[in-house]
mmCIF file of C-alpha atoms and ligand atoms in Angstrom:
data_model
loop_
_atom_site.group_PDB
_atom_site.id
_atom_site.type_symbol
_atom_site.label_atom_id
_atom_site.label_comp_id
_atom_site.label_asym_id
_atom_site.label_seq_id
_atom_site.Cartn_x
_atom_site.Cartn_y
_atom_site.Cartn_z
ATOM 1 C CA MET I 1 0.000 0.000 0.000
ATOM 2 C CA ASN I 2 1.474 3.404 -0.936
ATOM 3 C CA GLU I 3 1.572 6.260 1.553
ATOM 4 C CA THR I 4 -1.499 8.096 0.192
ATOM 5 C CA ALA I 5 -3.603 4.910 0.300
ATOM 6 C CA HIS I 6 -2.319 4.199 3.796
ATOM 7 C CA HIS I 7 -3.354 7.704 4.957
ATOM 8 C CA LYS I 8 -6.782 7.255 3.415
ATOM 9 C CA VAL I 9 -7.354 3.993 5.307
ATOM 10 C CA ALA I 10 -6.040 5.532 8.537
ATOM 11 C CA HIS I 11 -8.463 8.441 8.048
ATOM 12 C CA HIS I 12 -11.416 6.051 7.472
ATOM 13 C CA LEU I 13 -10.446 4.002 10.534
ATOM 14 C CA HIS I 14 -10.252 7.181 12.594
ATOM 15 C CA GLN I 15 -13.724 8.260 11.433
ATOM 16 C CA ALA I 16 -15.130 4.776 12.013
ATOM 17 C CA LEU I 17 -13.846 4.690 15.589
ATOM 18 C CA TRP I 18 -15.535 8.020 16.309
ATOM 19 C CA ARG I 19 -18.773 6.731 14.746
ATOM 20 C CA ILE I 20 -18.581 3.714 17.045
ATOM 21 C CA TYR I 21 -17.895 5.943 20.013
ATOM 22 C CA ARG I 22 -20.828 8.233 19.153
ATOM 23 C CA ARG I 23 -23.338 5.443 18.360
ATOM 24 C CA ALA I 24 -26.844 5.828 19.773
ATOM 25 C CA ALA I 25 -27.020 4.455 23.312
ATOM 26 C CA ARG I 26 -30.187 2.543 22.387
ATOM 27 C CA PRO I 27 -31.023 2.164 18.690
ATOM 28 C CA LEU I 28 -34.552 2.867 17.520
ATOM 29 C CA PRO I 29 -36.147 -0.451 16.440
ATOM 30 C CA TRP I 30 -36.858 -0.745 12.692
ATOM 31 C CA ALA I 31 -35.146 2.610 11.964
ATOM 32 C CA GLN I 32 -32.714 0.822 9.627
ATOM 33 C CA GLY I 33 -35.126 -1.835 8.369
ATOM 34 C CA GLY I 34 -34.366 -4.290 11.184
ATOM 35 C CA ASN I 35 -33.047 -7.131 9.027
ATOM 36 C CA LEU I 36 -29.763 -8.608 7.823
ATOM 37 C CA PRO I 37 -28.652 -7.470 4.324
ATOM 38 C CA TRP I 38 -29.771 -10.802 2.837
ATOM 39 C CA ASP I 39 -30.456 -9.203 -0.538
ATOM 40 C CA ASP I 40 -26.960 -7.697 -0.878
ATOM 41 C CA PRO I 41 -25.242 -9.903 -3.527
ATOM 42 C CA GLU I 42 -21.915 -10.234 -1.673
ATOM 43 C CA PHE I 43 -23.515 -10.838 1.718
ATOM 44 C CA SER I 44 -25.941 -13.338 0.179
ATOM 45 C CA ALA I 45 -23.018 -15.291 -1.381
ATOM 46 C CA ARG I 46 -21.271 -15.431 1.997
ATOM 47 C CA MET I 47 -24.525 -16.385 3.743
ATOM 48 C CA LEU I 48 -25.090 -19.193 1.226
ATOM 49 C CA ARG I 49 -21.826 -20.766 2.456
ATOM 50 C CA GLU I 50 -23.338 -20.803 5.955
ATOM 51 C CA HIS I 51 -26.630 -22.320 4.710
ATOM 52 C CA LEU I 52 -24.719 -25.137 3.022
ATOM 53 C CA ASP I 53 -22.232 -25.727 5.841
ATOM 54 C CA GLU I 54 -23.539 -28.951 7.357
ATOM 55 C CA SER I 55 -21.298 -28.554 10.435
ATOM 56 C CA HIS I 56 -23.801 -26.145 12.033
ATOM 57 C CA GLY I 57 -27.466 -25.233 11.810
ATOM 58 C CA ALA I 58 -27.331 -21.456 12.221
ATOM 59 C CA ALA I 59 -28.601 -20.464 8.746
ATOM 60 C CA SER I 60 -30.420 -23.651 7.683
ATOM 61 C CA ARG I 61 -30.766 -26.685 9.885
ATOM 62 C CA GLN I 62 -28.559 -29.735 9.281
ATOM 63 C CA LEU I 63 -29.788 -32.519 6.997
ATOM 64 C CA PRO I 64 -30.993 -35.067 9.620
ATOM 65 C CA GLU I 65 -32.952 -32.304 11.388
ATOM 66 C CA ARG I 66 -34.490 -31.116 8.103
ATOM 67 C CA GLN I 67 -35.563 -34.666 7.312
ATOM 68 C CA ALA I 68 -37.247 -34.992 10.719
ATOM 69 C CA GLN I 69 -38.978 -31.627 10.220
ATOM 70 C CA LEU I 70 -40.098 -32.521 6.702
ATOM 71 C CA ASP I 71 -41.704 -35.762 7.884
ATOM 72 C CA TRP I 72 -43.481 -33.823 10.659
ATOM 73 C CA LEU I 73 -44.590 -31.092 8.232
ATOM 74 C CA TRP I 74 -45.802 -33.641 5.692
ATOM 75 C CA GLN I 75 -48.101 -35.084 8.309
ATOM 76 C CA LYS I 76 -49.248 -31.845 9.997
ATOM 77 C CA LEU I 77 -49.924 -30.073 6.681
ATOM 78 C CA LYS I 78 -51.649 -33.207 5.362
ATOM 79 C CA LEU I 79 -49.501 -32.950 2.244
ATOM 80 C CA GLN I 80 -49.902 -35.206 -0.762
ATOM 81 C CA ALA I 81 -48.134 -35.486 -4.103
ATOM 82 C CA GLY I 82 -49.643 -33.004 -6.569
ATOM 83 C CA GLN I 83 -50.413 -30.348 -3.945
ATOM 84 C CA ARG I 84 -49.269 -26.766 -4.346
ATOM 85 C CA VAL I 85 -46.990 -25.449 -1.598
ATOM 86 C CA LEU I 86 -45.727 -21.901 -0.990
ATOM 87 C CA ASP I 87 -42.395 -21.623 0.873
ATOM 88 C CA VAL I 88 -42.141 -18.040 2.153
ATOM 89 C CA THR I 89 -38.453 -17.064 2.743
ATOM 90 C CA CYS I 90 -37.333 -20.346 1.199
ATOM 91 C CA GLY I 91 -33.591 -19.555 1.322
ATOM 92 C CA PRO I 92 -31.559 -22.005 -0.812
ATOM 93 C CA GLY I 93 -34.604 -24.255 -1.313
ATOM 94 C CA LEU I 94 -33.493 -27.096 0.951
ATOM 95 C CA TYR I 95 -37.088 -27.703 2.101
ATOM 96 C CA ALA I 96 -38.794 -26.718 -1.145
ATOM 97 C CA VAL I 97 -36.778 -29.090 -3.326
ATOM 98 C CA GLU I 98 -37.319 -31.972 -0.925
ATOM 99 C CA LEU I 99 -41.080 -31.361 -1.000
ATOM 100 C CA ALA I 100 -40.912 -31.314 -4.806
ATOM 101 C CA ARG I 101 -39.035 -34.640 -4.669
ATOM 102 C CA ARG I 102 -42.026 -35.956 -2.723
ATOM 103 C CA GLY I 103 -44.291 -34.837 -5.558
ATOM 104 C CA CYS I 104 -45.503 -31.370 -4.501
ATOM 105 C CA LEU I 105 -45.545 -28.339 -6.799
ATOM 106 C CA VAL I 106 -43.543 -25.777 -4.862
ATOM 107 C CA THR I 107 -43.156 -22.016 -5.173
ATOM 108 C CA GLY I 108 -40.306 -20.580 -3.112
ATOM 109 C CA VAL I 109 -39.929 -16.832 -2.552
ATOM 110 C CA ASP I 110 -36.822 -15.184 -1.126
ATOM 111 C CA PHE I 111 -34.907 -11.971 -1.846
ATOM 112 C CA SER I 112 -31.396 -13.411 -1.511
ATOM 113 C CA PRO I 113 -29.918 -13.629 -5.032
ATOM 114 C CA ALA I 114 -27.369 -16.344 -4.139
ATOM 115 C CA ALA I 115 -29.982 -18.443 -2.301
ATOM 116 C CA ILE I 116 -32.454 -18.312 -5.187
ATOM 117 C CA ALA I 117 -29.755 -19.144 -7.760
ATOM 118 C CA TYR I 118 -28.721 -22.118 -5.617
ATOM 119 C CA ALA I 119 -32.342 -23.292 -5.167
ATOM 120 C CA GLN I 120 -32.790 -23.301 -8.956
ATOM 121 C CA GLU I 121 -29.585 -25.320 -9.443
ATOM 122 C CA LEU I 122 -30.591 -27.765 -6.721
ATOM 123 C CA ALA I 123 -34.026 -28.335 -8.296
ATOM 124 C CA GLN I 124 -32.348 -28.976 -11.630
ATOM 125 C CA ALA I 125 -29.786 -31.347 -10.100
ATOM 126 C CA GLN I 126 -32.532 -33.279 -8.317
ATOM 127 C CA GLY I 127 -34.603 -33.522 -11.485
ATOM 128 C CA VAL I 128 -37.572 -31.627 -10.032
ATOM 129 C CA ASN I 129 -37.135 -28.441 -12.005
ATOM 130 C CA GLY I 130 -40.610 -28.817 -13.481
ATOM 131 C CA ARG I 131 -42.209 -28.918 -10.033
ATOM 132 C CA CYS I 132 -40.349 -25.887 -8.594
ATOM 133 C CA THR I 133 -40.692 -22.164 -9.174
ATOM 134 C CA PHE I 134 -38.277 -19.886 -7.344
ATOM 135 C CA VAL I 135 -38.919 -16.154 -7.220
ATOM 136 C CA GLN I 136 -36.341 -13.588 -6.099
ATOM 137 C CA GLN I 137 -38.495 -11.018 -4.358
ATOM 138 C CA ASP I 138 -39.193 -9.325 -1.022
ATOM 139 C CA VAL I 139 -41.996 -11.461 0.428
ATOM 140 C CA ARG I 140 -43.836 -8.277 1.422
ATOM 141 C CA GLN I 141 -44.280 -7.613 -2.287
ATOM 142 C CA MET I 142 -45.458 -11.064 -3.356
ATOM 143 C CA ASN I 143 -48.136 -10.931 -5.977
ATOM 144 C CA LEU I 144 -50.029 -14.204 -5.637
ATOM 145 C CA ALA I 145 -53.266 -15.316 -7.225
ATOM 146 C CA GLU I 146 -56.195 -16.086 -4.930
ATOM 147 C CA GLN I 147 -56.510 -19.619 -3.571
ATOM 148 C CA GLU I 148 -53.374 -20.691 -5.399
ATOM 149 C CA PHE I 149 -51.916 -22.912 -2.665
ATOM 150 C CA ASP I 150 -52.878 -25.946 -0.588
ATOM 151 C CA ALA I 151 -50.196 -25.252 2.013
ATOM 152 C CA ALA I 152 -47.658 -22.634 3.049
ATOM 153 C CA LEU I 153 -44.475 -22.600 5.151
ATOM 154 C CA LEU I 154 -42.842 -19.744 7.035
ATOM 155 C CA LEU I 155 -39.897 -21.410 8.784
ATOM 156 C CA TYR I 156 -36.938 -20.552 10.996
ATOM 157 C CA GLY I 157 -38.433 -17.510 12.681
ATOM 158 C CA GLN I 158 -38.552 -15.178 9.689
ATOM 159 C CA LEU I 159 -41.923 -13.621 10.543
ATOM 160 C CA ALA I 160 -40.091 -12.010 13.482
ATOM 161 C CA VAL I 161 -37.880 -9.829 11.276
ATOM 162 C CA PHE I 162 -40.956 -7.850 10.255
ATOM 163 C CA SER I 163 -42.705 -5.173 12.296
ATOM 164 C CA ARG I 164 -46.056 -6.206 13.756
ATOM 165 C CA SER I 165 -47.916 -4.388 10.972
ATOM 166 C CA ASP I 166 -45.794 -5.948 8.195
ATOM 167 C CA ALA I 167 -46.250 -9.385 9.792
ATOM 168 C CA ARG I 168 -50.019 -8.876 9.852
ATOM 169 C CA ALA I 169 -50.081 -7.810 6.185
ATOM 170 C CA LEU I 170 -47.891 -10.769 5.187
ATOM 171 C CA LEU I 171 -50.107 -13.310 6.977
ATOM 172 C CA ALA I 172 -53.211 -11.791 5.377
ATOM 173 C CA GLN I 173 -51.563 -12.030 1.970
ATOM 174 C CA ILE I 174 -50.651 -15.684 2.517
ATOM 175 C CA ALA I 175 -54.223 -16.378 3.655
ATOM 176 C CA GLN I 176 -55.727 -14.968 0.494
ATOM 177 C CA ALA I 177 -53.304 -17.033 -1.618
ATOM 178 C CA MET I 178 -54.446 -20.264 0.057
ATOM 179 C CA ARG I 179 -57.516 -22.353 -0.618
ATOM 180 C CA ARG I 180 -60.063 -22.941 2.159
ATOM 181 C CA GLY I 181 -58.974 -25.894 4.268
ATOM 182 C CA GLY I 182 -55.310 -25.460 3.250
ATOM 183 C CA ARG I 183 -52.707 -25.355 6.029
ATOM 184 C CA LEU I 184 -50.028 -22.906 7.082
ATOM 185 C CA VAL I 185 -47.078 -23.536 9.385
ATOM 186 C CA VAL I 186 -45.271 -20.654 11.101
ATOM 187 C CA GLU I 187 -42.177 -21.264 13.240
ATOM 188 C CA LEU I 188 -41.427 -18.528 15.751
ATOM 189 C CA LEU I 189 -39.110 -18.090 18.705
ATOM 190 C CA ASN I 190 -40.723 -18.912 22.030
ATOM 191 C CA GLN I 191 -40.983 -15.531 23.760
ATOM 192 C CA ASP I 192 -40.275 -17.098 27.169
ATOM 193 C CA LYS I 193 -36.938 -18.471 25.938
ATOM 194 C CA VAL I 194 -35.655 -15.330 24.200
ATOM 195 C CA ASP I 195 -32.516 -13.866 25.788
ATOM 196 C CA LYS I 196 -33.690 -10.601 27.387
ATOM 197 C CA LYS I 197 -30.395 -9.671 29.018
ATOM 198 C CA GLU I 198 -28.501 -6.781 27.491
ATOM 199 C CA SER I 199 -25.040 -7.948 26.429
ATOM 200 C CA ARG I 200 -21.966 -7.068 24.369
ATOM 201 C CA TRP I 201 -19.326 -9.139 22.592
ATOM 202 C CA TRP I 202 -16.539 -8.838 20.071
ATOM 203 C CA TYR I 203 -14.361 -11.033 17.890
ATOM 204 C CA THR I 204 -12.012 -10.788 14.925
ATOM 205 C CA ASP I 205 -11.918 -12.894 11.785
ATOM 206 C CA GLU I 206 -10.305 -12.836 8.376
ATOM 207 C CA THR I 207 -13.076 -14.562 6.522
ATOM 208 C CA GLY I 208 -16.649 -15.231 7.505
ATOM 209 C CA LEU I 209 -20.192 -13.967 7.215
ATOM 210 C CA TRP I 210 -19.168 -10.311 7.473
ATOM 211 C CA GLY I 211 -16.372 -10.228 4.922
ATOM 212 C CA ASP I 212 -13.475 -11.971 3.231
ATOM 213 C CA ALA I 213 -10.690 -9.764 4.608
ATOM 214 C CA PRO I 214 -9.754 -9.081 8.252
ATOM 215 C CA TYR I 215 -12.505 -7.414 10.276
ATOM 216 C CA LEU I 216 -13.471 -6.635 13.836
ATOM 217 C CA HIS I 217 -17.050 -7.527 14.829
ATOM 218 C CA LEU I 218 -18.594 -5.642 17.745
ATOM 219 C CA GLY I 219 -22.031 -6.809 18.872
ATOM 220 C CA GLU I 220 -24.640 -5.562 21.338
ATOM 221 C CA ARG I 221 -28.022 -6.956 22.296
ATOM 222 C CA PHE I 222 -30.922 -4.833 23.593
ATOM 223 C CA TRP I 223 -34.337 -5.836 24.904
ATOM 224 C CA TYR I 224 -37.348 -3.489 24.497
ATOM 225 C CA ALA I 225 -39.759 -4.677 27.172
ATOM 226 C CA GLU I 226 -42.743 -2.616 26.024
ATOM 227 C CA GLU I 227 -42.552 -3.823 22.405
ATOM 228 C CA ARG I 228 -41.307 -7.297 23.514
ATOM 229 C CA LEU I 229 -38.600 -6.969 20.898
ATOM 230 C CA SER I 230 -34.944 -7.935 20.852
ATOM 231 C CA LEU I 231 -32.460 -5.935 18.781
ATOM 232 C CA GLU I 232 -28.893 -6.893 17.935
ATOM 233 C CA ARG I 233 -26.546 -4.214 16.637
ATOM 234 C CA PHE I 234 -23.492 -5.402 14.731
ATOM 235 C CA LEU I 235 -20.680 -2.962 13.967
ATOM 236 C CA ILE I 236 -18.197 -4.432 11.488
ATOM 237 C CA LEU I 237 -14.934 -2.577 11.067
ATOM 238 C CA HIS I 238 -13.051 -3.669 7.937
ATOM 239 C CA LEU I 239 -9.383 -3.260 8.762
ATOM 240 C CA GLU I 240 -8.002 -3.082 5.216
ATOM 241 C CA THR I 241 -10.321 -0.257 4.130
ATOM 242 C CA GLY I 242 -11.467 1.385 7.351
ATOM 243 C CA GLN I 243 -15.078 0.942 6.202
ATOM 244 C CA LEU I 244 -17.658 0.510 8.961
ATOM 245 C CA ASP I 245 -20.890 -1.469 8.434
ATOM 246 C CA GLU I 246 -23.718 -1.085 10.910
ATOM 247 C CA ILE I 247 -26.495 -3.677 10.923
ATOM 248 C CA GLN I 248 -29.458 -3.777 13.245
ATOM 249 C CA LEU I 249 -31.392 -7.017 13.445
ATOM 250 C CA CYS I 250 -34.812 -6.840 15.108
ATOM 251 C CA ASP I 251 -36.638 -9.892 16.404
ATOM 252 C CA GLN I 252 -40.266 -9.165 17.190
ATOM 253 C CA THR I 253 -41.383 -11.751 19.723
ATOM 254 C CA TYR I 254 -44.976 -12.864 20.314
ATOM 255 C CA ALA I 255 -46.641 -14.496 23.290
ATOM 256 C CA VAL I 256 -48.680 -17.526 22.210
ATOM 257 C CA PRO I 257 -52.105 -15.825 22.791
ATOM 258 C CA GLU I 258 -51.024 -12.812 20.713
ATOM 259 C CA MET I 259 -49.949 -15.022 17.798
ATOM 260 C CA LEU I 260 -53.164 -17.073 17.996
ATOM 261 C CA ALA I 261 -55.191 -13.852 17.787
ATOM 262 C CA LEU I 262 -53.059 -12.474 14.931
ATOM 263 C CA MET I 263 -53.473 -15.628 12.864
ATOM 264 C CA GLN I 264 -57.218 -15.715 13.483
ATOM 265 C CA GLU I 265 -57.588 -12.031 12.577
ATOM 266 C CA THR I 266 -55.687 -12.569 9.308
ATOM 267 C CA GLY I 267 -57.928 -15.381 8.066
ATOM 268 C CA PHE I 268 -56.790 -18.604 9.740
ATOM 269 C CA SER I 269 -58.715 -20.886 12.075
ATOM 270 C CA GLN I 270 -57.980 -23.875 14.277
ATOM 271 C CA VAL I 271 -54.537 -22.533 15.123
ATOM 272 C CA THR I 272 -52.531 -25.039 17.189
ATOM 273 C CA PRO I 273 -49.264 -24.050 18.853
ATOM 274 C CA HIS I 274 -46.717 -26.871 19.122
ATOM 275 C CA LEU I 275 -44.070 -26.165 21.756
ATOM 276 C CA ALA I 276 -40.485 -27.345 21.163
ATOM 277 C CA TRP I 277 -41.366 -28.917 17.798
ATOM 278 C CA ASP I 278 -43.382 -31.644 19.574
ATOM 279 C CA THR I 279 -40.025 -32.956 20.931
ATOM 280 C CA LEU I 280 -38.495 -33.533 17.476
ATOM 281 C CA PRO I 281 -34.743 -34.074 17.939
ATOM 282 C CA LEU I 282 -33.583 -30.590 16.827
ATOM 283 C CA TYR I 283 -30.590 -29.051 18.607
ATOM 284 C CA ASP I 284 -32.561 -25.935 19.556
ATOM 285 C CA ALA I 285 -36.127 -27.359 19.520
ATOM 286 C CA ASP I 286 -36.863 -25.939 22.949
ATOM 287 C CA GLU I 287 -36.517 -22.358 21.691
ATOM 288 C CA TRP I 288 -39.389 -22.559 19.206
ATOM 289 C CA VAL I 289 -43.160 -22.595 18.922
ATOM 290 C CA VAL I 290 -44.584 -23.981 15.693
ATOM 291 C CA TYR I 291 -48.079 -22.806 14.800
ATOM 292 C CA VAL I 292 -50.167 -24.938 12.475
ATOM 293 C CA ALA I 293 -53.313 -23.259 11.190
ATOM 294 C CA GLU I 294 -56.102 -23.960 8.759
ATOM 295 C CA ARG I 295 -57.262 -21.485 6.157
HETATM 296 C C1 SAM V 301 -32.695 -18.134 8.320
HETATM 297 S S1 SAM V 301 -32.925 -18.160 6.570
HETATM 298 C C2 SAM V 301 -34.021 -19.537 6.415
HETATM 299 C C3 SAM V 301 -34.172 -20.048 5.020
HETATM 300 C C4 SAM V 301 -34.967 -21.349 4.904
HETATM 301 N N1 SAM V 301 -36.321 -21.206 5.401
HETATM 302 C C5 SAM V 301 -34.243 -22.461 5.615
HETATM 303 O O1 SAM V 301 -34.564 -22.730 6.783
HETATM 304 O O2 SAM V 301 -33.339 -23.036 4.996
HETATM 305 C C6 SAM V 301 -33.985 -16.776 6.309
HETATM 306 C C7 SAM V 301 -34.280 -16.443 4.864
HETATM 307 O O3 SAM V 301 -35.257 -15.399 4.850
HETATM 308 C C8 SAM V 301 -35.002 -14.566 3.751
HETATM 309 N N2 SAM V 301 -35.665 -13.285 3.966
HETATM 310 C C9 SAM V 301 -35.585 -12.484 5.063
HETATM 311 N N3 SAM V 301 -36.350 -11.393 4.887
HETATM 312 C C10 SAM V 301 -36.917 -11.491 3.657
HETATM 313 C C11 SAM V 301 -37.798 -10.673 2.898
HETATM 314 N N4 SAM V 301 -38.249 -9.509 3.361
HETATM 315 N N5 SAM V 301 -38.185 -11.097 1.675
HETATM 316 C C12 SAM V 301 -37.709 -12.258 1.159
HETATM 317 N N6 SAM V 301 -36.872 -13.079 1.826
HETATM 318 C C13 SAM V 301 -36.474 -12.702 3.065
HETATM 319 C C14 SAM V 301 -33.491 -14.492 3.684
HETATM 320 O O4 SAM V 301 -33.032 -14.084 2.413
HETATM 321 C C15 SAM V 301 -33.102 -15.926 4.058
HETATM 322 O O5 SAM V 301 -32.918 -16.704 2.909
#
């Protein structure tokens, strides 16, 4: 690095450190969208590595757990070959393609470019291309025909990254896209198990989710008791450029009665909450409530 470039980086680092120092004591929930930058092409490529890394289940669950979930879902959603299934926030299509292999006609929607490209390749490789449609889109802008689906999935807590009003609108939209008697499954964090302690952490890495050159990750967790919302703020300082990324991830939690009411108000009936995945052997089963509802 020549001297001018070196000065530029030093200047950016200096500015970044002051931005960190002057950060808001408590961030305002949703002010920055409240979600990870899933739709950023570079982030989505790095996140895809995490989805496909079978050594952990942080982005998508590991294969044996997915198989156990799929068998449970098949039964609870009363799925049959030939039925039409909507996978909302489908990620790399690991569930969608398996359902297509079992004979369903699956539409997966997700706004991560790398995940959708992978889902399309996977469907092709598994020979179920003709039974899968993958759409790269923000699920809040889905444009679905009425009564198009027999079943719908909203897995791994993704309803929680939307504000209460966006979550309500999304559920209503899914309801109108489903036929009467069709079934929806929504997996959400169990509010009682959510970590409500404020905390801070840091680590360094040279390659990982946040970048492929050395960076310092600073994290903070906040709990907003009135909104029953958890917010994580990640500050990523890229050492080679001095660039600072700030990401705020909101998790809107719901008590079981609130979610039952929300699902009923948006067009679903016979909503059954299943605590801890009905004891399925998932590493974090205890942290979740799975709602199964009828349209
Ligand atoms: C934790 S991953 C789970 C993916 C998949 N359900 C699985 O378990 O393998 C969450 C997914 O939600 C997607 N997502 C989050 N917010 C979204 C939005 N507003 N519109 C579309 N996709 C979204 C992300 O791109 C990501 O692929």
